[in-house]
Amino acid sequence: MSQETLSIAGFNVSPHHYIGGQRVASGELFDLHCPIDQSLLGRISEGTPAHVDAAILAAQAAYPAWSALTAAERKPYLDRFAAEIGKRADAFCQLESNDAGILLSRMKHGVIPRAMLNITWFAEHALSLQDRPLETEQATHIVRHDPAGVVVIITPWNSPLMLATWKLGPALAAGNTVIIKPPEWAPLTSSLLADCAHAAGLPAGVLNIVQGSGAGTGARLVSDPRLARISFTGSVPTAKWIAQAAGANLVPCSLELGGKSPFIVLEDADIDNAAATGALMYRNAGQVCLAGTRFLVHSDIRDHFVAAMRAYVEKLNIGDPRDIAVEIGPIIHPRQVERVKGFVERALADGAELLWGGKPHPFGAQYFEPTMLTNLRQDSEIVQNEVFGPVLTLQTFDSDAQAIAMANGTDYGLGGVCYGETAHATAIAEQVRTGFIWVNSFGIRDLAAPFGGIKRSGIGREGGDWSFEFFCDVKDVVLPKKPFRASFSHR
Ligand code: NAD
C-alpha cells in the first residue's frame, strides 16, 4: 500500500494521480529513488488502463465549459495557478532536486520564475489570438484559433517542471483540457502542479496527471483516438513510437527530441569566453538537450582552447545539488550511468583519446567525471549519437567549409553554438542546419521565440505563436463582401 502523502525534505507531495479534480490512488505502484544517494523517496501510483480512460473522460467532460470561456476569462485562473507555483517555490525546488537531481540554485533562480512565466505569459499572449480579421478582395475572413480538445503532454526527466509548464501554459490558455504523463524517474513536481491547479480553482478535469511508465501508461495514452493533440519531449526512439501510435488515429503531435549540437570555435574567437561557455555544457551533468556537445575547433587555436577549457572544467564544483554552491549534480538513474559509461568505453576501444575525465566520479554511484574525448572519426558512434551525460567530443577543422560540413554531419539538428568574430560567426551559423543557434552566447531563450529541432531532433516549434498554432484549430469564417447567389458558373 502506498502512503497518502510523501514527505520529502519537509515538504508534502501526493504520490497519486490527479483525475477529475481528485487524487486517485492505484493498486499498482512503482519505486522512486533519489539520484543523489539512491534512497527510496516513495512508492508512486502507476497508471492502469482504467486510470488512462478516467483521465480522458474527465478531460472530455471539462472541455465544453473550459473551451467556451474567452481567453480573458481563462486568464485569472492561470494567473492564480502561476501564483500558487510561486507560493510553493521551496517545495518545487526541493522535490525536483531530490527526484531529478537538478541544482537547487538553478531551480530557485531559473526554473521557478520561468515556470510561473510559462503560465502567465501564454495566458496574456492568448488575448491576442481572438478573431484576427483578414481582408481579401472577395471576403472578410475571421481567422479563429479554436481550442483543439483533449491534449496529452509527455515530459522527460531532465527538466520536468520547466517542460511541463512550457507546454501546459499555451495548452490551457488556448482552451484545451490536459493530461500530463510525467517522467517515471522524476514525477514529483508534476504532482505538485495538481495541488496548484486545485488551489487556483481550475475546474475539475481541466488538468489531470496520470503517472506511470512510458511503455505502459504513456503508450496507452498516446494510442487513444479521443485525443486532439500530443505534445512530447523526449528521445528519438520514443518519438518514433508515439508518431506511429498518433498516426494510426491521425492525431497531430509535436516532437521535441534529442540533439548532438555542434559547438564551433572559429580561429578568430575570443578563446577564453568560448572556453568558459564550453564548461557550461556539463550543466545538469550533461543531461541537457540543447547543449553543444560536439566541439569543432579550428586547428590553429586547438591547444590554446583545450588549455583554457580544461582550466574552467577543473574548477567545477561537483557534489550534492541541494548544496547551493554545487555546479554539477548526479546522473538521473543507474541505467543512464551505464549508458554513459558504455559510450565512453566503446569510444576508447575505437581509438578515441581522453583529454580529461573518463571515469565514475568519487562523489557517488551516479556521478561521472566531466569528460572530453578527441581523436574521433566523424562516423564514430560518440560523434553521431546523443550520450545525454557529461561526455563531450572535440574535433578540429581547417576551413569554414569543413566546419560547416562537420557541424551538419549528423542526423540531429536541434541547436548549436558558434564563437568567432561576429560577422564571421553569424555567416557560419546561418549555414548550420539546426532549429536554432547561439552566436557568441549560449542558452538565451525567450518565450516569444521559436524553439525546436529539424532532422531527427523533432517536428514542430514551440514558443510564442508557434505553440498556439499547434494547440489550436485554426478556422476561417468567410463573410463575402458582395451578396452571394449560388450558381454553377460561380467560381
Ligand atoms: P524518453 O523518450 O525515454 O521518455 C520521455 C517520456 O516519454 C517519459 O515520460 C516516458 O515515460 C515517456 N515514454 C516512453 N515511452 C513511451 C511510449 N511508448 N509512449 C508514450 N510515452 C512514452 O526520454 P528521456 O530519457 O526521459 O529524456 C531524455 C531525452 O529527451 C533526450 O533524448 C533529450 O535530448 C530529450 N529532450 C529533448 C528536449 C527538447 O526540447 N528538444 C528537452 C529535454 C529533453
XYZ file of C-alpha atoms in Angstrom, residues 66-341:
276
model
C -13.356 25.487 -20.285
C -13.166 25.908 -24.056
C -16.271 28.142 -24.036
C -14.525 30.727 -21.848
C -12.762 33.572 -23.608
C -9.005 33.909 -23.191
C -9.716 36.911 -20.955
C -11.958 34.753 -18.764
C -9.347 31.972 -18.547
C -6.529 34.363 -17.683
C -7.428 34.913 -13.984
C -7.425 31.125 -13.415
C -3.994 30.842 -14.986
C -2.609 33.855 -13.119
C -3.778 32.275 -9.855
C -2.269 28.944 -10.943
C 1.109 30.634 -11.504
C 0.835 32.406 -8.145
C 0.273 29.010 -6.472
C 3.506 27.767 -8.064
C 5.257 30.795 -6.550
C 3.783 30.081 -3.101
C 5.191 26.551 -3.256
C 8.566 27.547 -4.716
C 10.603 25.955 -1.910
C 8.711 22.677 -2.231
C 9.131 22.604 -6.025
C 12.869 23.248 -5.635
C 13.408 20.509 -3.078
C 11.267 17.940 -4.882
C 12.962 18.398 -8.244
C 16.399 18.430 -6.656
C 15.583 15.204 -4.827
C 13.954 13.213 -7.613
C 15.725 14.597 -10.713
C 18.999 15.818 -9.164
C 18.539 19.344 -10.571
C 20.640 22.018 -8.835
C 18.730 23.746 -6.061
C 20.296 27.048 -7.101
C 19.086 26.610 -10.676
C 15.600 25.684 -9.510
C 15.354 28.794 -7.308
C 16.757 31.338 -9.707
C 15.950 29.871 -13.113
C 13.237 27.229 -13.170
C 10.686 28.643 -10.686
C 10.438 32.122 -12.264
C 10.372 30.539 -15.709
C 7.671 28.003 -14.727
C 5.455 30.842 -13.482
C 6.123 32.873 -16.613
C 5.319 29.849 -18.789
C 1.776 30.088 -17.435
C 1.249 33.868 -17.186
C 2.967 34.776 -20.470
C 0.834 32.425 -22.562
C -2.333 33.458 -20.669
C -1.570 37.058 -21.643
C -0.484 36.202 -25.181
C -3.697 34.223 -25.787
C -5.626 37.508 -25.600
C -4.189 38.467 -28.977
C -5.447 35.233 -30.569
C -9.044 36.327 -30.718
C -10.603 36.597 -34.145
C -7.942 38.069 -36.382
C -9.661 39.617 -39.423
C -8.103 39.123 -42.846
C -9.421 41.295 -45.673
C -9.237 39.943 -49.213
C -10.890 41.179 -52.399
C -13.896 38.890 -52.097
C -14.381 38.444 -48.404
C -13.668 39.295 -44.832
C -12.097 36.237 -43.233
C -12.383 35.898 -39.489
C -9.422 33.717 -38.590
C -10.179 31.999 -35.317
C -7.852 29.995 -33.084
C -10.217 27.498 -31.521
C -9.147 25.091 -28.768
C -8.383 21.653 -30.183
C -9.766 19.393 -27.426
C -8.067 16.970 -25.049
C -4.295 17.341 -25.107
C -1.707 14.879 -23.777
C 1.627 16.250 -22.573
C 4.531 13.822 -22.110
C 7.707 15.101 -20.480
C 11.236 13.765 -19.888
C 13.134 13.655 -16.604
C 15.869 16.170 -17.293
C 13.723 19.269 -16.718
C 10.282 18.091 -15.646
C 8.782 21.295 -14.178
C 10.089 23.655 -16.849
C 8.912 21.402 -19.693
C 5.504 20.588 -18.195
C 4.678 24.276 -17.710
C 6.150 25.265 -21.099
C 3.518 23.039 -22.731
C 0.759 23.473 -20.158
C 0.716 27.298 -20.368
C -0.261 27.543 -24.044
C -2.402 24.373 -23.988
C -4.622 25.695 -21.176
C -4.569 29.323 -22.306
C -5.849 28.203 -25.710
C -8.807 26.487 -24.017
C -7.794 22.827 -24.154
C -8.067 20.374 -21.308
C -4.908 18.487 -20.458
C -3.500 15.187 -19.245
C 0.153 15.208 -18.201
C 2.123 11.939 -18.139
C 5.248 12.908 -16.170
C 8.561 11.039 -16.380
C 8.608 7.944 -14.177
C 12.111 8.806 -12.884
C 11.056 12.325 -11.789
C 7.269 12.684 -11.329
C 7.071 14.743 -8.112
C 6.875 18.335 -9.352
C 4.110 17.418 -11.801
C 2.161 16.031 -8.861
C 2.629 19.342 -7.059
C 1.284 21.163 -10.125
C -2.007 19.374 -9.463
C -2.117 20.939 -5.972
C -1.550 24.357 -7.580
C -4.386 23.770 -10.052
C -6.677 22.715 -7.218
C -5.802 25.730 -5.044
C -6.215 28.088 -8.014
C -9.759 26.813 -8.571
C -9.167 25.318 -12.014
C -12.380 23.415 -12.778
C -12.153 19.660 -12.187
C -10.828 17.810 -15.243
C -9.110 20.814 -16.852
C -5.732 19.466 -15.684
C -5.193 15.768 -14.999
C -1.997 13.952 -14.054
C -1.529 10.241 -14.737
C 1.796 8.802 -13.618
C 3.470 5.643 -14.786
C 5.886 4.016 -17.158
C 6.332 5.096 -20.744
C 5.787 1.651 -22.205
C 2.638 1.093 -20.114
C 0.762 4.260 -19.153
C 2.358 6.520 -21.786
C 1.830 4.118 -24.658
C -1.808 3.584 -23.765
C -2.459 7.314 -23.511
C -0.924 8.241 -26.863
C -2.735 5.389 -28.629
C -6.169 6.728 -27.704
C -8.243 8.080 -30.606
C -10.116 10.552 -28.369
C -7.091 12.881 -28.172
C -6.825 16.123 -30.132
C -3.064 16.688 -29.696
C 0.031 15.007 -28.263
C 2.912 17.234 -27.179
C 6.026 15.174 -26.495
C 9.541 15.999 -25.360
C 11.952 13.100 -25.081
C 14.127 10.730 -27.054
C 14.074 9.828 -30.738
C 13.113 6.130 -30.294
C 10.119 7.048 -28.122
C 9.111 9.765 -30.598
C 9.067 7.250 -33.443
C 6.814 5.016 -31.405
C 4.481 7.886 -30.457
C 4.344 9.192 -34.029
C 3.188 5.767 -35.208
C 0.553 5.487 -32.477
C -0.662 9.037 -33.155
C -0.555 8.425 -36.902
C -2.883 5.451 -36.567
C -5.542 7.881 -35.298
C -4.326 10.938 -37.271
C -3.710 12.826 -34.019
C -1.256 15.709 -34.613
C 1.858 15.500 -32.470
C 4.662 17.902 -31.669
C 8.010 16.193 -31.090
C 10.902 17.919 -29.262
C 13.748 15.444 -29.305
C 17.402 14.923 -28.677
C 20.416 16.747 -30.005
C 24.060 16.365 -30.937
C 24.621 20.053 -31.362
C 27.910 21.499 -32.614
C 29.921 23.971 -30.528
C 32.057 25.717 -33.143
C 35.124 27.742 -32.156
C 36.488 29.731 -35.097
C 40.084 30.899 -35.346
C 39.007 34.499 -34.593
C 37.012 33.586 -31.452
C 37.508 35.089 -28.011
C 39.016 31.844 -26.743
C 38.596 32.463 -23.040
C 34.944 33.387 -23.466
C 34.324 30.331 -25.642
C 36.079 28.099 -23.093
C 34.021 29.484 -20.186
C 30.819 28.784 -22.135
C 32.195 25.377 -23.118
C 32.368 24.318 -19.455
C 28.645 25.147 -19.161
C 27.924 22.176 -21.431
C 28.396 19.978 -18.345
C 25.424 21.680 -16.678
C 22.864 19.215 -15.299
C 25.590 16.550 -15.696
C 25.292 16.978 -19.451
C 21.622 15.967 -19.434
C 20.546 18.974 -21.484
C 19.040 18.501 -24.937
C 20.235 21.861 -26.262
C 23.855 21.639 -25.066
C 26.599 21.944 -27.664
C 28.189 18.543 -27.173
C 30.398 18.287 -30.272
C 33.252 20.771 -30.084
C 34.554 21.720 -33.515
C 37.663 23.837 -33.024
C 39.928 25.453 -35.626
C 43.245 23.590 -35.560
C 45.277 26.821 -35.193
C 43.742 27.533 -31.782
C 43.051 23.981 -30.656
C 45.775 23.732 -27.964
C 45.011 27.189 -26.601
C 41.282 26.397 -26.434
C 41.809 22.984 -24.796
C 44.040 24.502 -22.097
C 41.543 27.308 -21.419
C 38.543 24.981 -21.205
C 40.431 22.463 -19.051
C 41.097 25.243 -16.529
C 37.359 26.002 -16.283
C 36.398 22.318 -16.059
C 38.903 21.686 -13.241
C 37.164 24.358 -11.165
C 33.672 22.825 -11.493
C 32.136 22.083 -8.111
C 30.683 18.573 -8.304
C 28.505 17.249 -5.492
C 25.093 17.325 -3.866
C 22.749 19.507 -5.958
C 20.919 20.534 -2.781
C 24.086 22.420 -1.759
C 23.684 25.892 -3.212
C 27.405 26.123 -4.128
C 27.412 22.926 -6.222
C 27.502 23.285 -10.008
C 27.224 19.686 -11.259
C 24.968 17.048 -9.741
C 24.215 13.386 -10.410
C 23.082 11.409 -13.420
C 19.377 10.615 -13.085
C 19.366 6.813 -12.895
C 21.737 3.816 -12.692
C 20.618 2.812 -16.211
C 21.672 6.224 -17.534
C 25.045 5.895 -15.738
C 25.610 2.571 -17.508
C 24.675 4.173 -20.819
C 27.234 6.958 -20.300
C 29.987 4.505 -19.270
